[in-house]
mmCIF file of C-alpha atoms in Angstrom:
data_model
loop_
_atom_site.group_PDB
_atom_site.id
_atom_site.type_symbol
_atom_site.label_atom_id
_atom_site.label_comp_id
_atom_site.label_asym_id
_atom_site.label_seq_id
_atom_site.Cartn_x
_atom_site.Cartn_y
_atom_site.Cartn_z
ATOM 1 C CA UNK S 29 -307.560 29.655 61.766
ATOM 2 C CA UNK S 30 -306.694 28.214 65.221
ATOM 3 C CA UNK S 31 -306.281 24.808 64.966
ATOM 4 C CA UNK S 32 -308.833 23.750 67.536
ATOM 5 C CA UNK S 33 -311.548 26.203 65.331
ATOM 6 C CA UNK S 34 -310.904 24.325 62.589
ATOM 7 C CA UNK S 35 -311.350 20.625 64.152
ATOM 8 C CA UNK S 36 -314.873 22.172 65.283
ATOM 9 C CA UNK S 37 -315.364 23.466 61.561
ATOM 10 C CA UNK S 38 -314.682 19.520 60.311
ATOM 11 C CA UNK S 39 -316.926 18.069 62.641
ATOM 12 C CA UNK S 40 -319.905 20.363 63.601
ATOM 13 C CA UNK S 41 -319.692 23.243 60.723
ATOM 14 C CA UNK S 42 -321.586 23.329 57.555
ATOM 15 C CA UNK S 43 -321.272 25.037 54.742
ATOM 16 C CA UNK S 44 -321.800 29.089 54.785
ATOM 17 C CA UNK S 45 -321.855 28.890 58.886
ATOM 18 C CA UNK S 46 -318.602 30.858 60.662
ATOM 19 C CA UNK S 47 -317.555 29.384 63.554
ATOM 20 C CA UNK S 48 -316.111 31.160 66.468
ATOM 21 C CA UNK S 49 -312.154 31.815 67.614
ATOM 22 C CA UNK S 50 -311.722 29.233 70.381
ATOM 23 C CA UNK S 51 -312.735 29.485 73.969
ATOM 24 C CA UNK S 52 -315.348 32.043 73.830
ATOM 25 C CA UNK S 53 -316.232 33.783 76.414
ATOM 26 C CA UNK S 54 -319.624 34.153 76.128
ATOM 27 C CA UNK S 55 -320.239 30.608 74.328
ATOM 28 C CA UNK S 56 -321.990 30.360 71.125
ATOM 29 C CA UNK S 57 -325.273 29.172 69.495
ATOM 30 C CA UNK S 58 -324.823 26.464 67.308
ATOM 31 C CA UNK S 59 -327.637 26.312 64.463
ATOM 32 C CA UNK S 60 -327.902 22.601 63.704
ATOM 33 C CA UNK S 61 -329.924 23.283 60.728
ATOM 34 C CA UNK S 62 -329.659 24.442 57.428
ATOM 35 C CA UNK S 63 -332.303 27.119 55.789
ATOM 36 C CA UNK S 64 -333.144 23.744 53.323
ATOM 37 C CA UNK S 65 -333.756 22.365 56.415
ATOM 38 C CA UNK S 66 -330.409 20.331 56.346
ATOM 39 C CA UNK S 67 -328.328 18.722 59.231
ATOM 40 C CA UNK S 68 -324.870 17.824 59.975
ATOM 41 C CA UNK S 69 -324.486 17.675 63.181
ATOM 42 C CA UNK S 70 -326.763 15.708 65.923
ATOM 43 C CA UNK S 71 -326.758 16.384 69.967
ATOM 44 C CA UNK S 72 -328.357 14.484 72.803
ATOM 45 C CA UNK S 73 -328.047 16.546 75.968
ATOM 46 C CA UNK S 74 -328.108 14.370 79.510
ATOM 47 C CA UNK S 75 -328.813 16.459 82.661
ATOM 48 C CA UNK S 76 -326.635 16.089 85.381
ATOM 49 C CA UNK S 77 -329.294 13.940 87.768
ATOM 50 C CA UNK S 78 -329.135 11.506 84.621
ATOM 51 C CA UNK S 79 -325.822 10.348 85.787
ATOM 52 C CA UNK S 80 -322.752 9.337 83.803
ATOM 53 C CA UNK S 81 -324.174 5.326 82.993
ATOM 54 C CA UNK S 82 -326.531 6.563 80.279
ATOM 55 C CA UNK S 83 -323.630 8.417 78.468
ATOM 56 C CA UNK S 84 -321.386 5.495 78.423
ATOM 57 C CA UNK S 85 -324.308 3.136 78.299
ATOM 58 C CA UNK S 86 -325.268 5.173 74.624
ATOM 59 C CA UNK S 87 -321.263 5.694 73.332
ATOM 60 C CA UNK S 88 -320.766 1.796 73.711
ATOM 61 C CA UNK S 89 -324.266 0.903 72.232
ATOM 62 C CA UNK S 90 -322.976 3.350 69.314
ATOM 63 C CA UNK S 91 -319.519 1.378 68.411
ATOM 64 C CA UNK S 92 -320.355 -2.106 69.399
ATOM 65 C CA UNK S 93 -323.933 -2.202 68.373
ATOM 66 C CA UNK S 94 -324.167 0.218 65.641
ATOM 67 C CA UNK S 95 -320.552 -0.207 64.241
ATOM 68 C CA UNK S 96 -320.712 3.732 64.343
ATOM 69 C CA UNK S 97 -317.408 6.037 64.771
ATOM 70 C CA UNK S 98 -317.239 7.037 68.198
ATOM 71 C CA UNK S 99 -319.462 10.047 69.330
ATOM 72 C CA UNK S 100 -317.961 13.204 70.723
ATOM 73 C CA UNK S 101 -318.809 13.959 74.116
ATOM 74 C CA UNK S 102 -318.708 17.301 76.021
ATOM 75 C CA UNK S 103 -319.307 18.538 79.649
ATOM 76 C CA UNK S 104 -321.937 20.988 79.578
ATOM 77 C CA UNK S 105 -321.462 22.497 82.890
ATOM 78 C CA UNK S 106 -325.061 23.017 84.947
ATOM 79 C CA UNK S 107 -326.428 21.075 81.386
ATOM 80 C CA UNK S 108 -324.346 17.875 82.218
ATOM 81 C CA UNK S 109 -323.579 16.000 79.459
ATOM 82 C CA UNK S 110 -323.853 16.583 75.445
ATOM 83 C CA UNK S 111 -323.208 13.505 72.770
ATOM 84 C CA UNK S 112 -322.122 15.116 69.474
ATOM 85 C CA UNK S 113 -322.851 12.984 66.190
ATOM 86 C CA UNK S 114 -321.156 14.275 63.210
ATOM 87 C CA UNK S 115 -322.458 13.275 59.541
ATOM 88 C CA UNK S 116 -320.127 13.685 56.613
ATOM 89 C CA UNK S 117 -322.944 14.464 54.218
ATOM 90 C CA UNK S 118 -326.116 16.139 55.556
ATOM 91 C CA UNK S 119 -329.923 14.354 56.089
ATOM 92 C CA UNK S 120 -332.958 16.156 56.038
ATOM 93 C CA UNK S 121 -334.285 17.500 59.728
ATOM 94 C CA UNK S 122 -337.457 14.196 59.794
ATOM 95 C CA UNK S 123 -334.238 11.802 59.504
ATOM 96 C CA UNK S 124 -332.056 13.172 61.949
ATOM 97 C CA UNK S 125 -335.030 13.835 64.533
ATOM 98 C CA UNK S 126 -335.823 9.771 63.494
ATOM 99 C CA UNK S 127 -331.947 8.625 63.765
ATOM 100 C CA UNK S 128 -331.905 10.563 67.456
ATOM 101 C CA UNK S 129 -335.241 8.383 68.902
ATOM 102 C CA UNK S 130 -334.331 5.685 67.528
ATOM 103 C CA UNK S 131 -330.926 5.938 69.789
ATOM 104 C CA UNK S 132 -332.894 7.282 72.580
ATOM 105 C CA UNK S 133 -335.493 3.987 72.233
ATOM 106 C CA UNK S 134 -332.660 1.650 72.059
ATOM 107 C CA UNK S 135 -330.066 2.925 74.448
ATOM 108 C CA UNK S 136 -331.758 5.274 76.758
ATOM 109 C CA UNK S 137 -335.129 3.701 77.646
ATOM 110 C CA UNK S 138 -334.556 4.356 81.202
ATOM 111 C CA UNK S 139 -333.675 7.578 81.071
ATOM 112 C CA UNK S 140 -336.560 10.171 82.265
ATOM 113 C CA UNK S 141 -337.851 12.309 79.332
ATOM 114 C CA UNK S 142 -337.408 15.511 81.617
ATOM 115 C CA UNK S 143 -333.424 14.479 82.031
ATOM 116 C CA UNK S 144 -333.408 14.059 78.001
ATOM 117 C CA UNK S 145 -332.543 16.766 74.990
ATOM 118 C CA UNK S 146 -332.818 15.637 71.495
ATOM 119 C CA UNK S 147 -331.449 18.214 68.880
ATOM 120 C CA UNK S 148 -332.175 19.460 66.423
ATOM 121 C CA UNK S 149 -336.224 19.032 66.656
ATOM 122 C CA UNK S 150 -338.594 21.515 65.099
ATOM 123 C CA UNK S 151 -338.796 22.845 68.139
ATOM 124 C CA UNK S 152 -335.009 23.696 68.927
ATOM 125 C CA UNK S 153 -332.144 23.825 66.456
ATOM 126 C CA UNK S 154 -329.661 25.298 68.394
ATOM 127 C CA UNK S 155 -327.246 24.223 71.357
ATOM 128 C CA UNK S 156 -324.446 25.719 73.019
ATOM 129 C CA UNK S 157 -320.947 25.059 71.462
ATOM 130 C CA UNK S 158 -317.863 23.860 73.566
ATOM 131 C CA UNK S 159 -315.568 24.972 74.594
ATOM 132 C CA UNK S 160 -316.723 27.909 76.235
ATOM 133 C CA UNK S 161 -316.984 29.801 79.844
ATOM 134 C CA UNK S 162 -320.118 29.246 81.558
ATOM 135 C CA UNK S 163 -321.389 32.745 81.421
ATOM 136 C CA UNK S 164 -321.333 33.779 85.296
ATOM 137 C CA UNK S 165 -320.270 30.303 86.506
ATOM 138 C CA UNK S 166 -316.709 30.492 86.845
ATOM 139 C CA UNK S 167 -316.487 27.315 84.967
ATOM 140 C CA UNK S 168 -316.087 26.083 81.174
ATOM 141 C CA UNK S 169 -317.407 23.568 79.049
ATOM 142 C CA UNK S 170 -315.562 21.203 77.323
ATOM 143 C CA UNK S 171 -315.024 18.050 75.365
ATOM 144 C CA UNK S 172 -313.888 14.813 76.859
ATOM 145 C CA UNK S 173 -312.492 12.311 76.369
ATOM 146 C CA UNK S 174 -315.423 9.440 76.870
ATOM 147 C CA UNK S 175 -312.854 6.753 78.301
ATOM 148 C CA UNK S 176 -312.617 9.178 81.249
ATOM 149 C CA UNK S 177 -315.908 10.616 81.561
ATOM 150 C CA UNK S 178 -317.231 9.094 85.010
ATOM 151 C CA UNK S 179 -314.214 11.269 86.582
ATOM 152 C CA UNK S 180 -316.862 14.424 85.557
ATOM 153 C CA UNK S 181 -319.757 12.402 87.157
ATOM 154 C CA UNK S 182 -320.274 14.335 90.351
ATOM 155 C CA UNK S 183 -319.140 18.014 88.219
ATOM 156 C CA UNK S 184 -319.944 18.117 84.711
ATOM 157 C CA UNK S 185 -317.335 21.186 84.463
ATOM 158 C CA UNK S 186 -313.757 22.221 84.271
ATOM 159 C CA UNK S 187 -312.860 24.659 86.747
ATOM 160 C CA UNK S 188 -310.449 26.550 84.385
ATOM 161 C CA UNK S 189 -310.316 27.506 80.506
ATOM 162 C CA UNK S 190 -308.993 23.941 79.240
ATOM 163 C CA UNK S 191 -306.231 24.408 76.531
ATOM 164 C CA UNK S 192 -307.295 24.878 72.875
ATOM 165 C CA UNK S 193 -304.632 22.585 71.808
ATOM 166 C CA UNK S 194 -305.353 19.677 73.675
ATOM 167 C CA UNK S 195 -308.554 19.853 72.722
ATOM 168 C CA UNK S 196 -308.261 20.162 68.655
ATOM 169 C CA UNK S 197 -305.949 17.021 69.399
ATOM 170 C CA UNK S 198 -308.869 15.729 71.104
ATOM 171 C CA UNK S 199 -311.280 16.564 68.400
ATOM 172 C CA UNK S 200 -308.625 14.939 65.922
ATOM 173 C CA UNK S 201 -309.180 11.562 66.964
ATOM 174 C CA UNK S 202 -312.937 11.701 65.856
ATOM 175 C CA UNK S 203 -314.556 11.416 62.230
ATOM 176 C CA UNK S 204 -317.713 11.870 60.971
ATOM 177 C CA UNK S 205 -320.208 9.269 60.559
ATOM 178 C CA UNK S 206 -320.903 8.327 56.452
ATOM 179 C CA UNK S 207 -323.499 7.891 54.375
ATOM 180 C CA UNK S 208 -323.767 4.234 54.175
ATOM 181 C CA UNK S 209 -322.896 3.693 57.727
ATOM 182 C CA UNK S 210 -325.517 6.074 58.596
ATOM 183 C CA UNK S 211 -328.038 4.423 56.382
ATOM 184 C CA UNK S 212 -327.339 0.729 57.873
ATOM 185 C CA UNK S 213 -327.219 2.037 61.475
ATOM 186 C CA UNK S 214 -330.845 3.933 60.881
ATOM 187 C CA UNK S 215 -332.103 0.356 59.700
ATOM 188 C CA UNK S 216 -331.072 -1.257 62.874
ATOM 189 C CA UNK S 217 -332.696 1.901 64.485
ATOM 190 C CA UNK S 218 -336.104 1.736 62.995
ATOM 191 C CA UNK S 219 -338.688 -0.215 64.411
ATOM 192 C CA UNK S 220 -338.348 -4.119 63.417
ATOM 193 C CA UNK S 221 -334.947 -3.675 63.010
ATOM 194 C CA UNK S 222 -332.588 -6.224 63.895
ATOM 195 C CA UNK S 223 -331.711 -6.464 67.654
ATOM 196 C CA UNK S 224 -328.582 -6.714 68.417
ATOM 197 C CA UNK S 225 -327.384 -7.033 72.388
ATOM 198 C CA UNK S 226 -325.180 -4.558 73.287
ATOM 199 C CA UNK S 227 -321.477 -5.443 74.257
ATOM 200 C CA UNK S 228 -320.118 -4.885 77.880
ATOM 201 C CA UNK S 229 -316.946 -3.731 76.107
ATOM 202 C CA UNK S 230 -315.121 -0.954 78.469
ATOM 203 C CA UNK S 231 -315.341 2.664 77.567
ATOM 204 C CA UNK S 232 -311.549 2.137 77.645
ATOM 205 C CA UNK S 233 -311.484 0.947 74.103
ATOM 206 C CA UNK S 234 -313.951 3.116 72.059
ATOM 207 C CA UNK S 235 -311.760 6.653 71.698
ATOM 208 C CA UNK S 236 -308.137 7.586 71.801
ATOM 209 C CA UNK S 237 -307.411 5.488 75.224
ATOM 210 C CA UNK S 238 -305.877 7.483 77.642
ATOM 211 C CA UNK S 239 -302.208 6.400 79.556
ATOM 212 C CA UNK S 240 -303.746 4.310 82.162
ATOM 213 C CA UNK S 241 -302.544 4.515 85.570
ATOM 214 C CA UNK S 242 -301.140 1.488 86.895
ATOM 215 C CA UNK S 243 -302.673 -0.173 89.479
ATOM 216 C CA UNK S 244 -301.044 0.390 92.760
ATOM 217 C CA UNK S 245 -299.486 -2.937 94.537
ATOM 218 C CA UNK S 246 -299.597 -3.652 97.814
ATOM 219 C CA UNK S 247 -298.150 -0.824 100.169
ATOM 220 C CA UNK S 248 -296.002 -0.062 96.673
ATOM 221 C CA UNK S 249 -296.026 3.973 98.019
ATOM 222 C CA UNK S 250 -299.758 5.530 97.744
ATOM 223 C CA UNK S 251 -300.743 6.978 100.875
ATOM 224 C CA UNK S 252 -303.066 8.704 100.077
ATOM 225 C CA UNK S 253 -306.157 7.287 101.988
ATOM 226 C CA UNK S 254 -309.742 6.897 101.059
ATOM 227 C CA UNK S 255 -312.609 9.341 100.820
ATOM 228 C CA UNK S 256 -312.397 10.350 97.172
ATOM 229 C CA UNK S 257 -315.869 10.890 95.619
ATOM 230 C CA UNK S 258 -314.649 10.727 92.280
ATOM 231 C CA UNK S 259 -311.411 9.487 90.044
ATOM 232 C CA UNK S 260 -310.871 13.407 89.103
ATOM 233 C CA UNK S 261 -309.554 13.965 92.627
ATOM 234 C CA UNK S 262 -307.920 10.762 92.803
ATOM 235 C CA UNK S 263 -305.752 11.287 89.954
ATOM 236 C CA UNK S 264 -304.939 14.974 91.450
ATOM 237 C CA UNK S 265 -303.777 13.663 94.396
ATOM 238 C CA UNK S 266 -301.767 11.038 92.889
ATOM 239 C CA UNK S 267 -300.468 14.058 91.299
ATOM 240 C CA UNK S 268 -299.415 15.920 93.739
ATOM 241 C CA UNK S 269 -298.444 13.085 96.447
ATOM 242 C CA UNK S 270 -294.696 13.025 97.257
ATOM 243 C CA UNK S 271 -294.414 9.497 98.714
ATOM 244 C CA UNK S 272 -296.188 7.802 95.414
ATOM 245 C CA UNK S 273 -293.630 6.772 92.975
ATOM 246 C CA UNK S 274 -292.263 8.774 90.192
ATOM 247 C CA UNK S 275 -294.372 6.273 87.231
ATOM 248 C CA UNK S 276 -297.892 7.002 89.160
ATOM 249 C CA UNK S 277 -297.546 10.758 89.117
ATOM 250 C CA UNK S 278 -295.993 11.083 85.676
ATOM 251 C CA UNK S 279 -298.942 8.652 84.506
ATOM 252 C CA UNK S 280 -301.630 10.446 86.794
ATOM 253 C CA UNK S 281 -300.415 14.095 85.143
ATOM 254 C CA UNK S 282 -300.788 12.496 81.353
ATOM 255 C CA UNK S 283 -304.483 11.257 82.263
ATOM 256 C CA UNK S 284 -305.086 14.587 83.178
ATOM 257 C CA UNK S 285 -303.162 16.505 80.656
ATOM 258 C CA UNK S 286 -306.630 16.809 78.209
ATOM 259 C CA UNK S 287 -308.085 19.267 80.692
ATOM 260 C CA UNK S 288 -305.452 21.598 81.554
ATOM 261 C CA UNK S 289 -302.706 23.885 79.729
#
């Protein structure tokens, strides 16, 4: 088994359900439920217009507020964004649809119901698995890491098959949430639970921080200009510039290194 199939097996697989070979082509259902009406795995699907702030805005009110293991988090191409929540031992199909509003009441109030998936429900159990090629897109779906999600703001997309490697090392930096955790997090959730404010902590510090790029001193060799629309580009050009100094590209290239084989 690949490596990166069997990071998606730990995390999103159950028992008797056969996962895919990495990278499929033509992408794969995901059946989030169990014929005893079982779940292990939990997705909350923003659409593009919905912006990156409600992603990171739900990932930080899942670690600080919660005390929850990071969620996984995948671009979803013309979808936009998916949140993946992983349970090490399964809950019936009432309390995951009860654990997903009770996130949605307390960390995505603001976010329009039509710009909002919560699965599984009774009415949809399954949801598209990444990494995979948008079929007819001529793009590909795949996770991120959240610490440098707002870079996908603008294109919730790679533009190339990202490497199966990098992504089961991805994957490896993320466990499943367990049973008592669950259970004290749902209390918090359901209504009169305690209420706790959220912390302003940076994305930065909730997953396997990235190399960050140093900031750039004063006239220290960047000449690259303005105009970039997101940090995505930035970082490319970074890249790619031959008057910026040796430690920006080399640091630019490992911030990007995720994405690419």
């Amino acid at each position: 088994m690949h490596s990166l199939s069997a990071e998606l097996q730990r995390l999103f697989g159950r028992p008797g359900q056969d996962l895919p070979d990495a990278l499929p082509e033509a992408g794969f259902a995901l059946d989030l439920v169990s014929a005893d009406e079982r779940v292990w795995t939990m997705v909350i699907g923003l659409a593009p217009a919905a912006g990156w702030a409600p992603v990171a805005a739900l990932c930080e009110g899942v670690v600080n507020v919660l005390d929850l293991p990071p969620p996984a988090v995948s671009v979803a191409g013309g979808a936009g964004f998916r949140v993946w929540f992983s349970l090490a031992d399964p809950v019936p199909l009432p309390r995951a649809e009860a654990f997903l509003a009770g996130l949605r009441a307390r960390f995505l109030a603001g976010v329009q119901p039509a710009h909002l998936s919560l699965l599984p429900s009774a009415a949809a159990r399954d949801v598209p698995l990444a990494p995979a090629s948008e079929s007819g897109a001529g793009r590909w779906t795949a996770f991120i890491d959240p610490a440098m999600g707002g870079m996908f703001a603008d294109e919730t997309w790679l533009d190339m098959a990202p490497s199966p490697e990098r992504q089961a090392e991805l994957l490896a930096g993320f466990r499943s949430i367990g049973s008592a955790d669950f259970l004290r997090a749902m209390r918090l959730l359901e209504p009169g639970g305690a209420m706790v404010p959220a912390s302003v902590a940076p994305m930065a510090g909730l997953v396997m921080e990235p190399p960050a790029v140093p900031a750039a001193e004063p006239r220290a060799g960047l000449a690259l200009g303005g105009g970039f629309v997101d940090p995505k580009s930035f970082l490319l050009a970074v890249m790619n510039d031959p008057s910026a100094c040796a430690d920006h590209r080399i640091e630019a290239a490992k911030a990007l290194l995720p994405y690419f084989s």
